[in-house]
mmCIF file of C-alpha atoms in Angstrom:
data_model
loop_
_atom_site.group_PDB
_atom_site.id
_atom_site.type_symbol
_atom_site.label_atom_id
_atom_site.label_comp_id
_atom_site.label_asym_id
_atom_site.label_seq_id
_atom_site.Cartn_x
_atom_site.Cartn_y
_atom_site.Cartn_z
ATOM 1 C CA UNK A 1 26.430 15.143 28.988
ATOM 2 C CA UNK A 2 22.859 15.622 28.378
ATOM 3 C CA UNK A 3 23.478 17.156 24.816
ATOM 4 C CA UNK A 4 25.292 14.322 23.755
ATOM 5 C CA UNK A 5 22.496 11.974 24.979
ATOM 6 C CA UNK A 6 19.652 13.757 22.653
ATOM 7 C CA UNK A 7 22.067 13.550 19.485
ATOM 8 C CA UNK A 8 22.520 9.777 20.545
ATOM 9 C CA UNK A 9 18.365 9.543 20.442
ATOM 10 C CA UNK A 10 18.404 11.751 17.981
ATOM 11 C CA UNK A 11 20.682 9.519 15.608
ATOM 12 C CA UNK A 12 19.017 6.401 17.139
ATOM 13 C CA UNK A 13 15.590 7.476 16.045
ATOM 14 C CA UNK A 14 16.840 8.591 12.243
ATOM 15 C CA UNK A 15 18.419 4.837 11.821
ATOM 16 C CA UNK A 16 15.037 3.094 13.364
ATOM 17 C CA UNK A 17 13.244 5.350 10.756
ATOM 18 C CA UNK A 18 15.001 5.026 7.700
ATOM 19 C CA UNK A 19 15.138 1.244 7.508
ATOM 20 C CA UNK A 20 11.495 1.344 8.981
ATOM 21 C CA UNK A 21 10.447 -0.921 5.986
ATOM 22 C CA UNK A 22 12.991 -3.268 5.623
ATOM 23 C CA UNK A 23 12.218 -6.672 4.820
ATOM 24 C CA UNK A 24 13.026 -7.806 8.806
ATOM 25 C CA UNK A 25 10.463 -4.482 9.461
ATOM 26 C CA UNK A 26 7.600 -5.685 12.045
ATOM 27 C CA UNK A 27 4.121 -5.316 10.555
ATOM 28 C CA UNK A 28 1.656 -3.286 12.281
ATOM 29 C CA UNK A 29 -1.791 -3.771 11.848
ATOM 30 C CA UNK A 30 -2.078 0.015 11.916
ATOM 31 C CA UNK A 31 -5.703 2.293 11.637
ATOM 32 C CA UNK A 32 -6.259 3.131 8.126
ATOM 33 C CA UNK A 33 -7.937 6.225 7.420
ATOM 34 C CA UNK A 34 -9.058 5.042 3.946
ATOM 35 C CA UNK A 35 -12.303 5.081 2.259
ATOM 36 C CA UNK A 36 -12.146 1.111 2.103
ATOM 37 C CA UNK A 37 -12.781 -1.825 4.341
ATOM 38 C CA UNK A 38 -10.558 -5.483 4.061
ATOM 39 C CA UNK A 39 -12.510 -8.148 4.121
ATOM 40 C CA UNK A 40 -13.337 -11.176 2.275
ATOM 41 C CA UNK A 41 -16.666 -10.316 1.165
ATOM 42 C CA UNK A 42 -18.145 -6.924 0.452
ATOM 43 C CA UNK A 43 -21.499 -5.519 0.742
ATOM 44 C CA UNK A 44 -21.132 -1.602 -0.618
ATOM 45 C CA UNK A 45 -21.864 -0.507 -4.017
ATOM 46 C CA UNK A 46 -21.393 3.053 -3.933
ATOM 47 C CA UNK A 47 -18.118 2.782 -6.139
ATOM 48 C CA UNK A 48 -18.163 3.718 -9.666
ATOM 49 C CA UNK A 49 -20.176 0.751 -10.147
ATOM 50 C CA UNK A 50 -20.202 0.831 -14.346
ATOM 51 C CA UNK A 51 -16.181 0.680 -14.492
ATOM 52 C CA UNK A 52 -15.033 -2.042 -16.914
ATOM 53 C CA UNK A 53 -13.536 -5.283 -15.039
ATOM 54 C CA UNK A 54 -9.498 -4.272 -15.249
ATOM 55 C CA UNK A 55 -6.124 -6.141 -14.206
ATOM 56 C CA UNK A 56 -2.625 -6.173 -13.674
ATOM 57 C CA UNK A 57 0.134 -8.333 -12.535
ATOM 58 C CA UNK A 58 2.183 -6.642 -9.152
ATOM 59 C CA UNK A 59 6.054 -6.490 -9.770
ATOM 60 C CA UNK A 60 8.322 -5.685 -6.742
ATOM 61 C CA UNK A 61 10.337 -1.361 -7.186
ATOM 62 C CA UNK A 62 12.755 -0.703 -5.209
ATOM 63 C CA UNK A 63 14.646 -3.807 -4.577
ATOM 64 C CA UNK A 64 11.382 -5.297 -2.469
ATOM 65 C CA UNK A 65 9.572 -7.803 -3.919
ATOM 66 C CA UNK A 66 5.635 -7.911 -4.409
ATOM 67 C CA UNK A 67 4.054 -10.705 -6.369
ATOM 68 C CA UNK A 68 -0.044 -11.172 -7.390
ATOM 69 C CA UNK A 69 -2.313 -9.740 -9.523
ATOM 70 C CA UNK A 70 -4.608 -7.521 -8.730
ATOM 71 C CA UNK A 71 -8.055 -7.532 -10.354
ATOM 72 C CA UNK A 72 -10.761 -3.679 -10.317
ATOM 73 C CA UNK A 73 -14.123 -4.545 -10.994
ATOM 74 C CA UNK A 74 -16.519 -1.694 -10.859
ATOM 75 C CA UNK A 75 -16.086 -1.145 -6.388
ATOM 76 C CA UNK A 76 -13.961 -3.884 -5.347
ATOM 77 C CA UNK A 77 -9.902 -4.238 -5.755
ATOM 78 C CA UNK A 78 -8.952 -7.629 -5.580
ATOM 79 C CA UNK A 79 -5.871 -9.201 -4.751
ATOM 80 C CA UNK A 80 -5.390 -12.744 -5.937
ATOM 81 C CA UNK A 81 -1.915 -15.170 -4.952
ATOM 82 C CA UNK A 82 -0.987 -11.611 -3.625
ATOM 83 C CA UNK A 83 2.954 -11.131 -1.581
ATOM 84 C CA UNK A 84 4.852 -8.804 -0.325
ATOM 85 C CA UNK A 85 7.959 -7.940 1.191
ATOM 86 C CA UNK A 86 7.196 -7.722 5.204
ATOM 87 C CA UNK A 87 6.603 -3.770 6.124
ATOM 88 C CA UNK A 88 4.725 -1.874 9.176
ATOM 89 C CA UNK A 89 2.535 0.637 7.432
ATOM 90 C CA UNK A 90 1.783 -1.041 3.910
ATOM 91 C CA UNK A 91 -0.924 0.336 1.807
ATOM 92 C CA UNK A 92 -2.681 -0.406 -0.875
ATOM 93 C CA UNK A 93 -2.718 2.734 -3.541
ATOM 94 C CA UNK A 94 -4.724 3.427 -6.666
ATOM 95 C CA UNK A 95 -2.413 5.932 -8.619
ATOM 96 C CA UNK A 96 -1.498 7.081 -11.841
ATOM 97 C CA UNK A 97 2.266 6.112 -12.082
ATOM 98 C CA UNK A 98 4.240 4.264 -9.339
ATOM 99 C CA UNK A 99 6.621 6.763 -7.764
ATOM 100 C CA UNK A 100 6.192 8.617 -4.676
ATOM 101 C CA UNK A 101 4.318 11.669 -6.521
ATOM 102 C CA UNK A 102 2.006 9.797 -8.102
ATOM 103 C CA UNK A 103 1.327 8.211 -4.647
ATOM 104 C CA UNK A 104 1.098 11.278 -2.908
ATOM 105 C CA UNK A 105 -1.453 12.561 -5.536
ATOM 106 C CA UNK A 106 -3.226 9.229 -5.775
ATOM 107 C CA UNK A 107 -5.954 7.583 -3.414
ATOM 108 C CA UNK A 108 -5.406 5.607 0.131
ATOM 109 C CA UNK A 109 -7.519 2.528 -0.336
ATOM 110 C CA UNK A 110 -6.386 0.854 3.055
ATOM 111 C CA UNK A 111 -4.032 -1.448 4.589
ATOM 112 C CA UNK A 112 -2.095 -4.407 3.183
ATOM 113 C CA UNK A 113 -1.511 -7.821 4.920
ATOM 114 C CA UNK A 114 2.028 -8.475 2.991
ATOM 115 C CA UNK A 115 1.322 -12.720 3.634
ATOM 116 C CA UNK A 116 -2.290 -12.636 2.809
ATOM 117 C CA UNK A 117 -2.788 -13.995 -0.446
ATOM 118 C CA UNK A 118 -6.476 -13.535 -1.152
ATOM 119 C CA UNK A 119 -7.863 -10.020 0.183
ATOM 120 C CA UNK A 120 -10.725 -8.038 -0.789
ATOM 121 C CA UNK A 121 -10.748 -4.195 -0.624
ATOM 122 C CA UNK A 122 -14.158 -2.263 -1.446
ATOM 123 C CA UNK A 123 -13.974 1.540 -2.457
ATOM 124 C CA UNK A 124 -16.367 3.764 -1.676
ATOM 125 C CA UNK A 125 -16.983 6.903 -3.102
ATOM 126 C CA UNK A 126 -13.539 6.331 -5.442
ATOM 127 C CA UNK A 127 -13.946 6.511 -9.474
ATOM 128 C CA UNK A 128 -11.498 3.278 -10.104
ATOM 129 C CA UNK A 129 -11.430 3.993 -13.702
ATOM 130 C CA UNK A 130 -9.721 7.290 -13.324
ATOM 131 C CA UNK A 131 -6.242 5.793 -12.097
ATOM 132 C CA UNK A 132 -4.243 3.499 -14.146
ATOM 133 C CA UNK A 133 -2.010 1.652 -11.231
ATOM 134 C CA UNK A 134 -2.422 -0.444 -7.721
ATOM 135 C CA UNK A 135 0.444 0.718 -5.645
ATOM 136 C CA UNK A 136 2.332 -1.032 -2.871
ATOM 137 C CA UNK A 137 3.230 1.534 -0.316
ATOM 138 C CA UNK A 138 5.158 1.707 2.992
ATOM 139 C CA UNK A 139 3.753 4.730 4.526
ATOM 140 C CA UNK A 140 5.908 4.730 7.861
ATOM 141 C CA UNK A 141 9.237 4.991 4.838
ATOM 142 C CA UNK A 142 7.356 6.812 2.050
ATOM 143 C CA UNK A 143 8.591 3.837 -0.287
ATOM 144 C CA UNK A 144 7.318 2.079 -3.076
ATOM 145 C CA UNK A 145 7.387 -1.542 -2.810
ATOM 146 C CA UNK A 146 5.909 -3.284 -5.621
ATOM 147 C CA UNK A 147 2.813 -1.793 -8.499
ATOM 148 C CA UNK A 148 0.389 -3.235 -10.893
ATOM 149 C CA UNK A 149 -0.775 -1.478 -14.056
ATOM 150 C CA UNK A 150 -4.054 -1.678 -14.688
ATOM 151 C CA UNK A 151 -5.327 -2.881 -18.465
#
């Protein structure tokens, strides 16, 4: 009786986490561990700080759908008429391509509001000019949702 209990959890818990970023998902506001802080104005220049100005335009991966552009300019990412799919652990990636790899081996900037179309991000301590994407990321799923490259 017991045994079959835990595999009932058990096979509970693997459903809830596989569709953990579905576009029904709940979003949680989360800690970020990143080397960034969101906010609408930003007072930290110890980025990069002589990095060209670069942009991109966000298309959804994955069958989720992520719409804005995204603007680097020397310590600040910016997101601009920015959307996303609905998630509970999205991040905001610099990377250098837009699969999980490259996400894995790229840099955490910090968390995403997936309805919050203007939002500011400030890196600190993160060379910008040494990644060419902005990556969408579920981390709860480990899946892509959307990426912008950067020209």
């Amino acid at each position: 009786m017991r045994k079959t209990a835990f595999v009932g959890a058990a096979l509970v818990a693997l459903a809830l986490t596989l569709t953990a970023c579905s576009a029904t998902g709940a979003n949680d506001a989360g800690s970020s561990p990143a080397a960034t802080s969101q906010s609408s104005s930003s007072s930290s220049d110890s980025g990069s700080g002589t990095a060209a100005t670069r942009t991109g335009t966000f298309s959804g991966l994955n069958d989720k759908k992520v719409a804005g552009t995204v603007t680097v300019d020397g310590s600040d990412i910016v997101l601009s008429g920015f959307s996303s799919d609905e998630g509970p652990d999205l991040h905001i990636y610099l990377t250098n391509g837009t699969d999980e790899a490259a996400v894995t081996a790229g840099t955490q900037v910090d968390a995403v509001a997936y309805d919050k179309a203007s939002q500011t991000f400030t890196l600190k301590g993160v060379d910008a000019a040494s990644f060419t994407d902005v990556v969408i990321h579920c981390d709860k799923a480990k899946a892509v949702f959307g990426a912008a490259t950067l020209k």
